[in-house]
Amino acid sequence: MPSDCLFCKIIAREIPAEIVYEDDGTLAFLDIHPINPGHTLIIPKRHSDSFAVTPPEDVAAVMRAAQTLSPAILKAVGADAFNFTANNGRAAGQLVFHTHFHFMPRFAADGYKMWHGPEGDHHLSDVAAKIRAALA
Ligand code: AMP
Ligand code: ZN
């Protein structure tokens, strides 16, 4: 564990958090700056810097925990739905470099809008060809 990792310190109970769930591989606690009540961070206990480099079994453990938690969080806060996402990398808004997923309860009238790209020619076939080539 990196000695300066905030979320490793929460796992080790060195700094406080409102922990709502724990199992062998994961921990879930409330985000201190919630976008809505019940905004929860779900993390693997084993440190990885970000989603892209997280061992698949740790990703799977987080997904399982999210499915266990989702009905409980929605019931607890009376939410209608949720977004579940990971910011991967600084340019995507990642501030804490211990892999985490945001479970964000949503209410029909909360006013948050999903991103929508502009109309226009997005050269989809070129982009798709580049991605397929990068995978080869
Ligand atoms: P990200 O921008 O995806 O790296 O998100 C990091 C999240 O961690 C932010 O939503 C912060 O509000 C949250 N956060 C930072 N410090 C703490 C803390 N001590 N306890 C709970 N959540 C935290
Ligand atoms: Zn960590």
PDB file of C-alpha atoms and ligand atoms in Angstrom:
ATOM      1  CA  MET A   1       0.000   0.000   0.000  1.00  0.00           C
ATOM      2  CA  PRO A   2       1.372   3.462  -0.832  1.00  0.00           C
ATOM      3  CA  SER A   3       1.842   5.199   2.531  1.00  0.00           C
ATOM      4  CA  ASP A   4       0.086   8.345   1.301  1.00  0.00           C
ATOM      5  CA  CYS A   5      -3.027   6.666  -0.146  1.00  0.00           C
ATOM      6  CA  LEU A   6      -6.154   8.151   1.403  1.00  0.00           C
ATOM      7  CA  PHE A   7      -8.369   5.170   0.637  1.00  0.00           C
ATOM      8  CA  CYS A   8      -5.821   2.632   1.931  1.00  0.00           C
ATOM      9  CA  LYS A   9      -5.894   4.656   5.157  1.00  0.00           C
ATOM     10  CA  ILE A  10      -9.689   4.350   5.255  1.00  0.00           C
ATOM     11  CA  ILE A  11      -9.371   0.569   4.741  1.00  0.00           C
ATOM     12  CA  ALA A  12      -6.843   0.461   7.610  1.00  0.00           C
ATOM     13  CA  ARG A  13      -9.188   2.596   9.791  1.00  0.00           C
ATOM     14  CA  GLU A  14      -6.430   5.194  10.108  1.00  0.00           C
ATOM     15  CA  ILE A  15      -8.840   7.899   9.012  1.00  0.00           C
ATOM     16  CA  PRO A  16     -12.587   7.874   9.604  1.00  0.00           C
ATOM     17  CA  ALA A  17     -15.279   7.212   7.032  1.00  0.00           C
ATOM     18  CA  GLU A  18     -18.956   6.283   7.065  1.00  0.00           C
ATOM     19  CA  ILE A  19     -18.465   2.650   6.079  1.00  0.00           C
ATOM     20  CA  VAL A  20     -21.673   0.987   4.881  1.00  0.00           C
ATOM     21  CA  TYR A  21     -20.407  -2.374   3.597  1.00  0.00           C
ATOM     22  CA  GLU A  22     -17.333  -4.581   3.751  1.00  0.00           C
ATOM     23  CA  ASP A  23     -16.386  -8.028   2.525  1.00  0.00           C
ATOM     24  CA  ASP A  24     -13.087  -9.853   1.995  1.00  0.00           C
ATOM     25  CA  GLY A  25     -12.193  -7.889  -1.120  1.00  0.00           C
ATOM     26  CA  THR A  26     -14.093  -4.613  -0.965  1.00  0.00           C
ATOM     27  CA  LEU A  27     -15.085  -1.669   1.170  1.00  0.00           C
ATOM     28  CA  ALA A  28     -17.897   0.834   0.588  1.00  0.00           C
ATOM     29  CA  PHE A  29     -18.218   4.199   2.323  1.00  0.00           C
ATOM     30  CA  LEU A  30     -20.066   7.457   1.813  1.00  0.00           C
ATOM     31  CA  ASP A  31     -18.442  10.130  -0.351  1.00  0.00           C
ATOM     32  CA  ILE A  32     -17.723  13.221   1.760  1.00  0.00           C
ATOM     33  CA  HIS A  33     -18.979  15.476  -1.052  1.00  0.00           C
ATOM     34  CA  PRO A  34     -22.104  13.614  -2.186  1.00  0.00           C
ATOM     35  CA  ILE A  35     -23.867  14.630  -5.382  1.00  0.00           C
ATOM     36  CA  ASN A  36     -27.015  13.181  -3.784  1.00  0.00           C
ATOM     37  CA  PRO A  37     -27.720  11.455  -0.448  1.00  0.00           C
ATOM     38  CA  GLY A  38     -26.265   7.952  -0.451  1.00  0.00           C
ATOM     39  CA  HIS A  39     -23.405   8.717  -2.881  1.00  0.00           C
ATOM     40  CA  THR A  40     -21.124   5.795  -2.068  1.00  0.00           C
ATOM     41  CA  LEU A  41     -17.589   4.893  -3.093  1.00  0.00           C
ATOM     42  CA  ILE A  42     -16.941   1.189  -3.636  1.00  0.00           C
ATOM     43  CA  ILE A  43     -13.286   0.176  -3.653  1.00  0.00           C
ATOM     44  CA  PRO A  44     -11.156  -2.949  -3.827  1.00  0.00           C
ATOM     45  CA  LYS A  45      -9.143  -3.461  -0.646  1.00  0.00           C
ATOM     46  CA  ARG A  46      -6.031  -4.299  -2.645  1.00  0.00           C
ATOM     47  CA  HIS A  47      -4.458  -1.064  -3.857  1.00  0.00           C
ATOM     48  CA  SER A  48      -4.418  -0.244  -7.569  1.00  0.00           C
ATOM     49  CA  ASP A  49      -3.955   3.266  -8.904  1.00  0.00           C
ATOM     50  CA  SER A  50      -6.931   3.230 -11.272  1.00  0.00           C
ATOM     51  CA  PHE A  51      -9.536   1.043 -12.926  1.00  0.00           C
ATOM     52  CA  ALA A  52      -7.489   0.301 -16.056  1.00  0.00           C
ATOM     53  CA  VAL A  53      -4.731  -1.432 -14.081  1.00  0.00           C
ATOM     54  CA  THR A  54      -6.920  -3.145 -11.481  1.00  0.00           C
ATOM     55  CA  PRO A  55      -6.740  -6.964 -11.425  1.00  0.00           C
ATOM     56  CA  PRO A  56      -9.954  -8.367 -12.986  1.00  0.00           C
ATOM     57  CA  GLU A  57     -10.815 -10.300  -9.829  1.00  0.00           C
ATOM     58  CA  ASP A  58     -10.798  -7.048  -7.848  1.00  0.00           C
ATOM     59  CA  VAL A  59     -13.035  -5.400 -10.449  1.00  0.00           C
ATOM     60  CA  ALA A  60     -15.383  -8.392 -10.207  1.00  0.00           C
ATOM     61  CA  ALA A  61     -15.465  -8.087  -6.407  1.00  0.00           C
ATOM     62  CA  VAL A  62     -16.434  -4.409  -6.690  1.00  0.00           C
ATOM     63  CA  MET A  63     -19.169  -5.258  -9.218  1.00  0.00           C
ATOM     64  CA  ARG A  64     -20.573  -7.923  -6.890  1.00  0.00           C
ATOM     65  CA  ALA A  65     -20.532  -5.494  -3.978  1.00  0.00           C
ATOM     66  CA  ALA A  66     -22.323  -2.875  -6.097  1.00  0.00           C
ATOM     67  CA  GLN A  67     -25.095  -5.342  -6.930  1.00  0.00           C
ATOM     68  CA  THR A  68     -25.452  -6.263  -3.256  1.00  0.00           C
ATOM     69  CA  LEU A  69     -25.498  -2.627  -2.192  1.00  0.00           C
ATOM     70  CA  SER A  70     -27.715  -1.125  -4.876  1.00  0.00           C
ATOM     71  CA  PRO A  71     -31.161  -2.117  -3.542  1.00  0.00           C
ATOM     72  CA  ALA A  72     -30.133  -1.179   0.003  1.00  0.00           C
ATOM     73  CA  ILE A  73     -28.833   2.264  -0.954  1.00  0.00           C
ATOM     74  CA  LEU A  74     -31.845   3.026  -3.159  1.00  0.00           C
ATOM     75  CA  LYS A  75     -34.226   1.940  -0.383  1.00  0.00           C
ATOM     76  CA  ALA A  76     -32.341   3.875   2.295  1.00  0.00           C
ATOM     77  CA  VAL A  77     -32.439   7.203   0.466  1.00  0.00           C
ATOM     78  CA  GLY A  78     -35.636   6.682  -1.536  1.00  0.00           C
ATOM     79  CA  ALA A  79     -33.846   7.095  -4.864  1.00  0.00           C
ATOM     80  CA  ASP A  80     -35.320   6.212  -8.239  1.00  0.00           C
ATOM     81  CA  ALA A  81     -32.146   5.053  -9.999  1.00  0.00           C
ATOM     82  CA  PHE A  82     -28.380   5.380  -9.931  1.00  0.00           C
ATOM     83  CA  ASN A  83     -25.277   6.085 -11.959  1.00  0.00           C
ATOM     84  CA  PHE A  84     -22.264   3.859 -11.413  1.00  0.00           C
ATOM     85  CA  THR A  85     -19.002   5.089 -12.815  1.00  0.00           C
ATOM     86  CA  ALA A  86     -15.243   5.322 -12.442  1.00  0.00           C
ATOM     87  CA  ASN A  87     -13.111   8.341 -13.308  1.00  0.00           C
ATOM     88  CA  ASN A  88      -9.980   6.908 -14.841  1.00  0.00           C
ATOM     89  CA  GLY A  89      -7.051   9.338 -15.009  1.00  0.00           C
ATOM     90  CA  ARG A  90      -6.539  13.001 -14.130  1.00  0.00           C
ATOM     91  CA  ALA A  91      -8.085  14.356 -17.337  1.00  0.00           C
ATOM     92  CA  ALA A  92     -11.245  12.387 -16.514  1.00  0.00           C
ATOM     93  CA  GLY A  93     -11.481  13.960 -13.072  1.00  0.00           C
ATOM     94  CA  GLN A  94      -9.766  11.256 -11.017  1.00  0.00           C
ATOM     95  CA  LEU A  95      -8.443  12.877  -7.851  1.00  0.00           C
ATOM     96  CA  VAL A  96      -7.823   9.866  -5.622  1.00  0.00           C
ATOM     97  CA  PHE A  97      -5.494   7.304  -7.154  1.00  0.00           C
ATOM     98  CA  HIS A  98      -6.899   4.209  -5.495  1.00  0.00           C
ATOM     99  CA  THR A  99      -9.414   2.507  -7.775  1.00  0.00           C
ATOM    100  CA  HIS A 100     -12.957   3.449  -6.839  1.00  0.00           C
ATOM    101  CA  PHE A 101     -16.404   3.409  -8.342  1.00  0.00           C
ATOM    102  CA  HIS A 102     -18.975   6.072  -7.596  1.00  0.00           C
ATOM    103  CA  PHE A 103     -22.454   4.742  -6.822  1.00  0.00           C
ATOM    104  CA  MET A 104     -24.622   7.842  -7.225  1.00  0.00           C
ATOM    105  CA  PRO A 105     -28.311   7.625  -6.361  1.00  0.00           C
ATOM    106  CA  ARG A 106     -30.553   9.563  -8.750  1.00  0.00           C
ATOM    107  CA  PHE A 107     -33.923  11.172  -8.317  1.00  0.00           C
ATOM    108  CA  ALA A 108     -36.200  11.956 -11.230  1.00  0.00           C
ATOM    109  CA  ALA A 109     -36.198  15.648 -10.321  1.00  0.00           C
ATOM    110  CA  ASP A 110     -32.566  16.088  -9.194  1.00  0.00           C
ATOM    111  CA  GLY A 111     -31.698  18.177 -12.249  1.00  0.00           C
ATOM    112  CA  TYR A 112     -28.451  16.387 -13.178  1.00  0.00           C
ATOM    113  CA  LYS A 113     -28.072  15.815 -16.901  1.00  0.00           C
ATOM    114  CA  MET A 114     -26.101  13.135 -18.712  1.00  0.00           C
ATOM    115  CA  TRP A 115     -23.491  14.317 -21.202  1.00  0.00           C
ATOM    116  CA  HIS A 116     -24.576  14.425 -24.817  1.00  0.00           C
ATOM    117  CA  GLY A 117     -22.090  14.993 -27.628  1.00  0.00           C
ATOM    118  CA  PRO A 118     -22.743  17.623 -30.309  1.00  0.00           C
ATOM    119  CA  GLU A 119     -24.323  16.804 -33.654  1.00  0.00           C
ATOM    120  CA  GLY A 120     -21.884  16.455 -36.551  1.00  0.00           C
ATOM    121  CA  ASP A 121     -19.569  14.142 -38.445  1.00  0.00           C
ATOM    122  CA  HIS A 122     -17.674  12.175 -35.835  1.00  0.00           C
ATOM    123  CA  HIS A 123     -15.754   9.976 -38.299  1.00  0.00           C
ATOM    124  CA  LEU A 124     -17.030   6.895 -36.491  1.00  0.00           C
ATOM    125  CA  SER A 125     -15.686   4.388 -39.000  1.00  0.00           C
ATOM    126  CA  ASP A 126     -12.168   5.905 -38.803  1.00  0.00           C
ATOM    127  CA  VAL A 127     -12.217   5.906 -35.017  1.00  0.00           C
ATOM    128  CA  ALA A 128     -13.546   2.334 -34.883  1.00  0.00           C
ATOM    129  CA  ALA A 129     -10.828   1.183 -37.303  1.00  0.00           C
ATOM    130  CA  LYS A 130      -8.135   2.781 -35.114  1.00  0.00           C
ATOM    131  CA  ILE A 131      -9.488   1.071 -32.002  1.00  0.00           C
ATOM    132  CA  ARG A 132      -9.640  -2.312 -33.748  1.00  0.00           C
ATOM    133  CA  ALA A 133      -6.058  -1.778 -34.958  1.00  0.00           C
ATOM    134  CA  ALA A 134      -4.904  -0.860 -31.451  1.00  0.00           C
ATOM    135  CA  LEU A 135      -6.408  -4.092 -30.135  1.00  0.00           C
ATOM    136  CA  ALA A 136      -4.694  -6.255 -32.773  1.00  0.00           C
TER     137      ALA A 136
HETATM  138  P1  AMP B   1     -12.485  10.984  -8.031  1.00  0.00           P
HETATM  139  O1  AMP B   1     -12.588  12.407  -8.491  1.00  0.00           O
HETATM  140  O2  AMP B   1     -13.210  10.015  -8.917  1.00  0.00           O
HETATM  141  O3  AMP B   1     -11.046  10.578  -7.744  1.00  0.00           O
HETATM  142  O4  AMP B   1     -13.301  10.929  -6.683  1.00  0.00           O
HETATM  143  C1  AMP B   1     -12.733  11.006  -5.415  1.00  0.00           C
HETATM  144  C2  AMP B   1     -13.893  11.140  -4.476  1.00  0.00           C
HETATM  145  O5  AMP B   1     -13.422  10.901  -3.170  1.00  0.00           O
HETATM  146  C3  AMP B   1     -14.536  12.540  -4.468  1.00  0.00           C
HETATM  147  O6  AMP B   1     -15.908  12.441  -4.836  1.00  0.00           O
HETATM  148  C4  AMP B   1     -14.357  13.006  -3.024  1.00  0.00           C
HETATM  149  O7  AMP B   1     -15.469  13.713  -2.549  1.00  0.00           O
HETATM  150  C5  AMP B   1     -14.159  11.697  -2.280  1.00  0.00           C
HETATM  151  N1  AMP B   1     -13.378  11.790  -1.064  1.00  0.00           N
HETATM  152  C6  AMP B   1     -12.202  12.430  -0.891  1.00  0.00           C
HETATM  153  N2  AMP B   1     -11.773  12.260   0.380  1.00  0.00           N
HETATM  154  C7  AMP B   1     -12.695  11.485   0.998  1.00  0.00           C
HETATM  155  C8  AMP B   1     -12.828  10.959   2.333  1.00  0.00           C
HETATM  156  N3  AMP B   1     -11.890  11.198   3.286  1.00  0.00           N
HETATM  157  N4  AMP B   1     -13.905  10.217   2.631  1.00  0.00           N
HETATM  158  C9  AMP B   1     -14.856   9.982   1.679  1.00  0.00           C
HETATM  159  N5  AMP B   1     -14.779  10.439   0.421  1.00  0.00           N
HETATM  160  C10 AMP B   1     -13.719  11.183   0.082  1.00  0.00           C
HETATM  161 ZN    ZN B   2      -4.695   2.752  -1.826  1.00  0.00          ZN
END
